[in-house]
Coordinates of N, CA and C in Angstrom, one line a residue:
X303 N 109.0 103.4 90.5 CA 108.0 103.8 89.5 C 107.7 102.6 88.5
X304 N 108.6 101.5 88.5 CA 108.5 100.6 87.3 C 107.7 99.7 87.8
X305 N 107.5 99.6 89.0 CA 106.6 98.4 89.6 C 104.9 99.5 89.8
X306 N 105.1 100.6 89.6 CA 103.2 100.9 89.1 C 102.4 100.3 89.0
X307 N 102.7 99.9 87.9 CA 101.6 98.8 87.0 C 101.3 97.7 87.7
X308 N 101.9 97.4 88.9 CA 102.0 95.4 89.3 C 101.1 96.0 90.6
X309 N 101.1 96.9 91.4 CA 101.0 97.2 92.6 C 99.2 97.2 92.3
X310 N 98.5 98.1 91.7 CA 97.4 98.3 92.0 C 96.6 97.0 91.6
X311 N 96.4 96.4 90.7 CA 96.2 94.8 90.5 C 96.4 93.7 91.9
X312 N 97.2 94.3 92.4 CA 97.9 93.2 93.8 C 96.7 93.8 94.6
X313 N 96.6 95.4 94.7 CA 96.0 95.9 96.1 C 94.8 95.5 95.6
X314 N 94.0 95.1 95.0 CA 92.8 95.2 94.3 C 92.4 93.9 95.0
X315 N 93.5 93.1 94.6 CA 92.9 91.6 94.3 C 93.1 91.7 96.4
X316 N 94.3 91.6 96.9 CA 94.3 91.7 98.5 C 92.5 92.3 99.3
X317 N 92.5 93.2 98.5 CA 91.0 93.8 99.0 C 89.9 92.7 98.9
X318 N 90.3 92.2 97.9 CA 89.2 91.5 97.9 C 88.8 89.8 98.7
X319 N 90.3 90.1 99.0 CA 90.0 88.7 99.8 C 90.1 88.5 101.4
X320 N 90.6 90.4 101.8 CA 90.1 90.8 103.3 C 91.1 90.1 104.2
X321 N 92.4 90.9 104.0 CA 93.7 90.7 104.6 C 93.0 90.9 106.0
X322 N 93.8 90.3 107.1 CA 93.9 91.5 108.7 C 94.5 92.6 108.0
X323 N 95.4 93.4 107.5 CA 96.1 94.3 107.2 C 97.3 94.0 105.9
X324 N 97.9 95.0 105.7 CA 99.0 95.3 104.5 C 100.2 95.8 105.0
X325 N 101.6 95.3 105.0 CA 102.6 96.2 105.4 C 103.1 96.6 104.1
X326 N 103.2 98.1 104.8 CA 103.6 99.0 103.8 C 104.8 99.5 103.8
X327 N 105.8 99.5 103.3 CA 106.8 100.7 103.4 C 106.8 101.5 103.0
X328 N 106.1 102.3 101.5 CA 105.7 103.4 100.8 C 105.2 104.0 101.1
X329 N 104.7 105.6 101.5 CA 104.0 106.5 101.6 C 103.3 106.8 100.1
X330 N 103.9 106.6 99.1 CA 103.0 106.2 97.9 C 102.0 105.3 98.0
X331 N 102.4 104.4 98.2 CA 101.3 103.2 98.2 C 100.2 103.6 99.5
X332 N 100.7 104.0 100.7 CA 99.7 104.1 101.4 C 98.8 105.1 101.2
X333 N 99.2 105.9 100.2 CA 98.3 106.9 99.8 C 97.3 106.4 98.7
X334 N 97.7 105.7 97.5 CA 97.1 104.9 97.1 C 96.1 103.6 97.7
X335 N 96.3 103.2 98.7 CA 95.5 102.4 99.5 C 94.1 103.4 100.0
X336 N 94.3 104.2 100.4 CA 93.5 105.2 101.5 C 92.8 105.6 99.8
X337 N 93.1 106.1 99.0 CA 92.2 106.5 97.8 C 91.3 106.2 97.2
X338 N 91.7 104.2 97.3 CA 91.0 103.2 96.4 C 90.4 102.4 97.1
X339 N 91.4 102.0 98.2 CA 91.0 100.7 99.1 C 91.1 101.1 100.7
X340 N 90.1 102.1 100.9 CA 89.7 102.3 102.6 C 89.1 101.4 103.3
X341 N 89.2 100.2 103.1 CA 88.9 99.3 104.1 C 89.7 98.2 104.5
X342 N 91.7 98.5 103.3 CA 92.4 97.5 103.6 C 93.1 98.5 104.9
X343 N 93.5 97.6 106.1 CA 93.9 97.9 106.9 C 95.7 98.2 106.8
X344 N 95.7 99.1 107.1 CA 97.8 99.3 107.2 C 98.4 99.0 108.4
X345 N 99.5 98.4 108.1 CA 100.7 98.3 109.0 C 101.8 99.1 108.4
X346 N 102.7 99.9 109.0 CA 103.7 100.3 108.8 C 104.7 99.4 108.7
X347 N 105.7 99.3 107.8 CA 106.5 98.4 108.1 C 107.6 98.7 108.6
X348 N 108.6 98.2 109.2 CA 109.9 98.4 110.1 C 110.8 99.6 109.4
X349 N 110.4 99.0 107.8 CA 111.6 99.8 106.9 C 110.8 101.3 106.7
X350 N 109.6 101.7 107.4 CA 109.4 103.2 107.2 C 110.2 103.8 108.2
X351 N 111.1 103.1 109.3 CA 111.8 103.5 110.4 C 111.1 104.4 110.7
X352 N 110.0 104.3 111.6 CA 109.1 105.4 112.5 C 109.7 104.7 113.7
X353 N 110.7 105.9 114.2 CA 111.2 105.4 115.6 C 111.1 106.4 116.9
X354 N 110.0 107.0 116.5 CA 110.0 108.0 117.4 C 108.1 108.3 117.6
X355 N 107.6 108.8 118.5 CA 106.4 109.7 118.7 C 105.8 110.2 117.8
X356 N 106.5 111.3 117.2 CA 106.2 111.9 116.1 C 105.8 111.1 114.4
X357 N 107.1 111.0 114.8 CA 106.7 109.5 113.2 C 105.5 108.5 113.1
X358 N 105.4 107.8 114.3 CA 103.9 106.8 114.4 C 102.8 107.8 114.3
X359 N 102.6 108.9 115.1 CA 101.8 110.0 114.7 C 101.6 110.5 113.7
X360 N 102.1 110.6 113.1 CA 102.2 111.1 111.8 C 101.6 110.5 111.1
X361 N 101.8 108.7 111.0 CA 101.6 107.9 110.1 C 100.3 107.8 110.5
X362 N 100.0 107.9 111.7 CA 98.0 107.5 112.0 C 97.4 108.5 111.2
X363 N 98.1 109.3 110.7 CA 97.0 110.7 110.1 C 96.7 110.0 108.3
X364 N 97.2 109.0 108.4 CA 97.2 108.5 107.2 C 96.9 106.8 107.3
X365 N 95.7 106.8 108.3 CA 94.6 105.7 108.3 C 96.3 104.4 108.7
X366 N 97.3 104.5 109.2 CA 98.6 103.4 109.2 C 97.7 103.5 111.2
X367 N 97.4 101.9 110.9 CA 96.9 101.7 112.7 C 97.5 101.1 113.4
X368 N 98.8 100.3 112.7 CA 99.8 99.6 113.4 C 101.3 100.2 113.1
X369 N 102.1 100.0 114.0 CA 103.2 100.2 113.5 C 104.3 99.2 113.6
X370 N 104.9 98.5 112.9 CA 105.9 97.7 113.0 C 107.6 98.9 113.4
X371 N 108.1 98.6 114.6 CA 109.0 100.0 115.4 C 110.6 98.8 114.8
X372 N 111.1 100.2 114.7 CA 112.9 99.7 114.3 C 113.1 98.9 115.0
X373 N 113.6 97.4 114.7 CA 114.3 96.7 115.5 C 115.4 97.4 117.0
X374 N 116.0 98.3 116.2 CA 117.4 99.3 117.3 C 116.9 99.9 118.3
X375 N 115.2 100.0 118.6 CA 114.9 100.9 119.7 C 115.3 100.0 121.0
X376 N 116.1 100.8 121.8 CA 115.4 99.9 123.4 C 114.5 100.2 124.2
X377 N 114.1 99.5 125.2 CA 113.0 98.9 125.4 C 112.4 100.6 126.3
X378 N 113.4 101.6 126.6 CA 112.8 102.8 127.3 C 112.0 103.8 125.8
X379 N 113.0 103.4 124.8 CA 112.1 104.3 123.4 C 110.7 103.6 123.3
X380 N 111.1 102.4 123.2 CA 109.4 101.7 123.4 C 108.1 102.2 123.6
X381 N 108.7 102.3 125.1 CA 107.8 102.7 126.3 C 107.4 104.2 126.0
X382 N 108.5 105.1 125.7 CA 107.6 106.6 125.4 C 106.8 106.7 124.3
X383 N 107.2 105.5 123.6 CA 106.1 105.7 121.8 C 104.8 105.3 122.5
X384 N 105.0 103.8 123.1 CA 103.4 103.8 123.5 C 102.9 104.7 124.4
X385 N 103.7 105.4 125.4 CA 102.3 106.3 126.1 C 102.1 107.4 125.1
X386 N 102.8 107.6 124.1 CA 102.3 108.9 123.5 C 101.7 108.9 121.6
X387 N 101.2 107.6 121.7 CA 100.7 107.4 120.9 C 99.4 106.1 120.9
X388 N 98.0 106.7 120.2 CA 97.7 105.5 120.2 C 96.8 104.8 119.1
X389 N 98.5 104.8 118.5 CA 98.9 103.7 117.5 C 99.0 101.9 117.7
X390 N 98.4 100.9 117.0 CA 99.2 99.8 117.6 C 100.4 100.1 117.5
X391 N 101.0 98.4 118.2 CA 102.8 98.6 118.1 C 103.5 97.4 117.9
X392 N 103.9 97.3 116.8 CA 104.4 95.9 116.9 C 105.9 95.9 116.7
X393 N 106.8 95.1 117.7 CA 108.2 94.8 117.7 C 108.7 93.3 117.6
X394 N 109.8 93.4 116.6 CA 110.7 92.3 116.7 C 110.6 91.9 117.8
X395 N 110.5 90.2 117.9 CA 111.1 90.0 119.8 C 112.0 88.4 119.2
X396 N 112.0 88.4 118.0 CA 113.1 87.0 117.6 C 113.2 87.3 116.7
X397 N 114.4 86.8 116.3 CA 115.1 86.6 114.8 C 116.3 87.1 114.4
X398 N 116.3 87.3 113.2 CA 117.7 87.5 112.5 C 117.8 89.3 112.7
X399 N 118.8 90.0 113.6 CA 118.9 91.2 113.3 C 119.5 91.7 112.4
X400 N 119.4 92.3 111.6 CA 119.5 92.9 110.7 C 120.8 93.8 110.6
X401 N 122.1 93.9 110.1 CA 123.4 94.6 110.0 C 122.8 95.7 109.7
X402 N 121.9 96.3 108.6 CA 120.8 97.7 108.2 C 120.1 98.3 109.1
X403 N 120.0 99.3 109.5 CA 119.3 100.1 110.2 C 117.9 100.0 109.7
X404 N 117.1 99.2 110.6 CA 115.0 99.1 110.2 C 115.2 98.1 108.8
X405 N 116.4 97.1 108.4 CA 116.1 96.3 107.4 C 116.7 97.0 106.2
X406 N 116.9 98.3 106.1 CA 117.0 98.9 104.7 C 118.0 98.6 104.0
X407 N 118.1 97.6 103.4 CA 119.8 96.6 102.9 C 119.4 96.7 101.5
X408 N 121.1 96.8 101.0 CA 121.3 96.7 99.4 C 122.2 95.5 99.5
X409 N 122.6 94.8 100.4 CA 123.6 93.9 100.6 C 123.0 92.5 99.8
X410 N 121.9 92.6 100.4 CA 121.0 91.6 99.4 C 120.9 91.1 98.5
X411 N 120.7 92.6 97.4 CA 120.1 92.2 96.9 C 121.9 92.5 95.9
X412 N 122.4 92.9 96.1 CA 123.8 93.3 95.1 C 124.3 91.5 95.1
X413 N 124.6 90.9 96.5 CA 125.3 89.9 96.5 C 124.3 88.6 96.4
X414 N 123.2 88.7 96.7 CA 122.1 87.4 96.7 C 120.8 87.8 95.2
X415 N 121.1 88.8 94.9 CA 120.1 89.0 93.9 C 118.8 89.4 93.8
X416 N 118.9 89.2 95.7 CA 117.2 89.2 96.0 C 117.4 90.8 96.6
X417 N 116.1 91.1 96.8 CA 115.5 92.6 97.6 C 115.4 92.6 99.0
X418 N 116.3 92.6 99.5 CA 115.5 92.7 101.6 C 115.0 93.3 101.4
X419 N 114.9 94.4 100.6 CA 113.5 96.0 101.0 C 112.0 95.4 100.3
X420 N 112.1 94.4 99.8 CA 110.6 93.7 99.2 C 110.3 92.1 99.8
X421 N 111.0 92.1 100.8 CA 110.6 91.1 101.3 C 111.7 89.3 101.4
X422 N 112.4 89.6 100.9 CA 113.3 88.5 99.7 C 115.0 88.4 100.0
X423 N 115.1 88.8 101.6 CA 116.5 88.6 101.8 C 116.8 87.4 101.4
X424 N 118.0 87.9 101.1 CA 118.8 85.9 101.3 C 120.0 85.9 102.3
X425 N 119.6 87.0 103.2 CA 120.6 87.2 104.5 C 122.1 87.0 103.7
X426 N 122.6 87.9 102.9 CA 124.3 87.7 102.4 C 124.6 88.0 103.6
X427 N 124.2 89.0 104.6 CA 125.2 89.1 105.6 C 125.7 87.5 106.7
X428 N 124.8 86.7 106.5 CA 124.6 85.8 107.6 C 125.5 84.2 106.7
X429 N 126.4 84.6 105.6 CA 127.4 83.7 104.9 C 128.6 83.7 105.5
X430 N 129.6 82.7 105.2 CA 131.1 82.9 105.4 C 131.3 83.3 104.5
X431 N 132.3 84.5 104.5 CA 133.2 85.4 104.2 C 134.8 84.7 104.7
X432 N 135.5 85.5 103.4 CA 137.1 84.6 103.4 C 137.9 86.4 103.5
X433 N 138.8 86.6 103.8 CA 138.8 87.9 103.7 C 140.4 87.9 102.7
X434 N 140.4 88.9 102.2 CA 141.3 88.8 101.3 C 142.9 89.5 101.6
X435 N 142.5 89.7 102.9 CA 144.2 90.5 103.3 C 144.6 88.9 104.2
X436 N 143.9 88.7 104.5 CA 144.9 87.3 105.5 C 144.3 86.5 105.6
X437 N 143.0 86.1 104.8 CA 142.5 85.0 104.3 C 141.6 84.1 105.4
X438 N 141.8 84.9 107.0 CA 140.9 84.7 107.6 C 139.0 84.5 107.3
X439 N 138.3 83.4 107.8 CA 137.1 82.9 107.5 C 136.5 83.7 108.6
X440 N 135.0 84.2 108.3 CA 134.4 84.4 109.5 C 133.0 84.5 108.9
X441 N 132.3 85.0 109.9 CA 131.0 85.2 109.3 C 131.0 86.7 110.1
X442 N 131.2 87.7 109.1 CA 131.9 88.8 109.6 C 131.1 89.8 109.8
X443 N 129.7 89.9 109.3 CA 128.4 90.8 109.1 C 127.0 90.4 109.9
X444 N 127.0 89.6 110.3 CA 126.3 87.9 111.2 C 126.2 88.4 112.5
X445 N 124.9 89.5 113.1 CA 125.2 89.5 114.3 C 124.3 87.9 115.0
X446 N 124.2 88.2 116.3 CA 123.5 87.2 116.7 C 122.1 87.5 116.8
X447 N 121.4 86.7 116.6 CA 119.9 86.7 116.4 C 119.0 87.2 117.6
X448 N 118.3 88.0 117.4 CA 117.5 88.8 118.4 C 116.4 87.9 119.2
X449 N 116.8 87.6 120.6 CA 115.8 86.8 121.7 C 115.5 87.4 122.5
X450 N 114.4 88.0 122.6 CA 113.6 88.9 124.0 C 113.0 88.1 124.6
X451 N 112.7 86.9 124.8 CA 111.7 86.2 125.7 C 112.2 86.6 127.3
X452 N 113.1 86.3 128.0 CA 113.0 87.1 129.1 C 112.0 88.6 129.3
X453 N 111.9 89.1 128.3 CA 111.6 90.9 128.7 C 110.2 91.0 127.7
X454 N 109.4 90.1 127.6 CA 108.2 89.7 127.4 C 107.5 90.1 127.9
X455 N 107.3 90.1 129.5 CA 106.4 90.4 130.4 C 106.5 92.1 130.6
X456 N 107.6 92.5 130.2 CA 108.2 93.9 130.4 C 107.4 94.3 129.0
X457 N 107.4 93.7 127.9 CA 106.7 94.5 126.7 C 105.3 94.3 126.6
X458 N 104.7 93.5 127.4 CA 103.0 93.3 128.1 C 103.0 94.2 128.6
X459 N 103.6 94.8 129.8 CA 103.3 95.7 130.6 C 103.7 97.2 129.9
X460 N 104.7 97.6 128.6 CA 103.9 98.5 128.4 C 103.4 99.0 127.8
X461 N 102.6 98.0 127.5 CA 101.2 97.9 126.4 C 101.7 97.9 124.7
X462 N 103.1 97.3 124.5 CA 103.3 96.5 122.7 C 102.0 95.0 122.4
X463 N 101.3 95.9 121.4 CA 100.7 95.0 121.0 C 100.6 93.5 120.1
X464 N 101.7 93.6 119.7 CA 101.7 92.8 118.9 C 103.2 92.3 118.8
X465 N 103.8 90.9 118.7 CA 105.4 90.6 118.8 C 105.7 89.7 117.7
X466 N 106.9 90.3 117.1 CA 107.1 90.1 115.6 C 108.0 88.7 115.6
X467 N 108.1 87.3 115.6 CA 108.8 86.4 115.7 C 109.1 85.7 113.9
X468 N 110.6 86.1 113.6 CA 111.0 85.8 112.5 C 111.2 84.4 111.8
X469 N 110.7 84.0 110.9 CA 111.3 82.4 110.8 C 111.9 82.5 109.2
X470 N 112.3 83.9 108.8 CA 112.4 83.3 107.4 C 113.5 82.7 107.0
X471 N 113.6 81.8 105.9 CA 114.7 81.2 105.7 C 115.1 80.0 106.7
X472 N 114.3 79.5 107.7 CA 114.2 78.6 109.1 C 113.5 77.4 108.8
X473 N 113.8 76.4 109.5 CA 113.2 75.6 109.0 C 112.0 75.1 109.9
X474 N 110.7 74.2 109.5 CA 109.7 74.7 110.2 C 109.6 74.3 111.8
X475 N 110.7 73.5 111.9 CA 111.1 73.1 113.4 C 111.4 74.2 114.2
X476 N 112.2 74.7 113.5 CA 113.0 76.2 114.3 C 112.2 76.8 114.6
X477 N 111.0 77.1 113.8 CA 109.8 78.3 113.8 C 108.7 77.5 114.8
X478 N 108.7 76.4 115.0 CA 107.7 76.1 116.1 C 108.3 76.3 117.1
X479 N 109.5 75.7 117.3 CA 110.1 75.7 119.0 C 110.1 77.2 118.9
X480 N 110.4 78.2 118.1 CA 110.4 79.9 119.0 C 109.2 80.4 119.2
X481 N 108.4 79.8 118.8 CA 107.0 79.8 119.1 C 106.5 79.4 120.1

């Protein structure tokens, strides 16, 4: 509620300069979008965790034409969202996966300051950690980074429209070669 005042000023000015679309994770905001601004296009974003049929469905009844799908689905939940929806679809297929279920981290923003849920990880999970019973180092929260390029052709084929390749916090070398 305290960020009210910042949001419709932002959606105003976004309209006006004719995004492809807005990812959203509020059902507030997207209601507010659809009231004021029916011609900015929505994406759902990962963190509404629509991981099912129902949920993307749902969200199309409320002008949301894409959906950005939980990193955690495999590739057979995929497949039944798109035949039974016809929502875009967009998935992760590189990057940093996320220790949070669909991104939704407080780890962030408690130990780094910043918000993963606003955009502004500073990946705490992806630091060395010292641990304090035996002093052992690890990077203990740090899974390995999500590569689907093999199973590419498999997300063509069942019609994912759109593939989400992560570069944040990367450097711009890193973000071309996974490109």
């Amino acid at each position: 509620n305290r960020e009210n005042d910042r949001i419709f000023p932002l959606l105003k000015y976004l309209n006006s300069v004719g995004p492809d679309a807005v990812i959203v994770q509020d059902l507030g905001v997207v209601k507010l979008i659809n009231e004021n601004f029916p011609d900015l296009k929505i994406t759902a974003s990962t963190q509404m965790n629509a991981g099912s049929c129902k949920a993307v469905n749902f969200l199309s009844r409320f002008k949301v034409k894409r959906v950005v799908l939980p990193r955690e689905l495999n590739i057979e939940e995929i497949k039944k969202i798109r035949e039974n929806t016809t929502s875009e679809i967009e998935i992760f297929a590189h990057g940093a996966l996320c220790v949070s279920y669909s991104g939704l981290c407080l780890f962030s923003s408690y130990f780094g300051g910043k918000s993963a849920n606003k955009g502004k990880c500073s990946q705490a999970c992806r630091r060395l950690y010292q641990s304090q019973e035996n002093s052992k180092k690890g990077y203990f929260f740090s899974p390995n980074d999500m590569e689907l390029i093999k199973y590419v052709p498999d997300l063509i084929d069942i019609g994912v429209n759109s593939l989400k390749l992560e570069g944040r916090m990367k450097s711009a070398n890193y973000v071309s070669t996974v490109v």
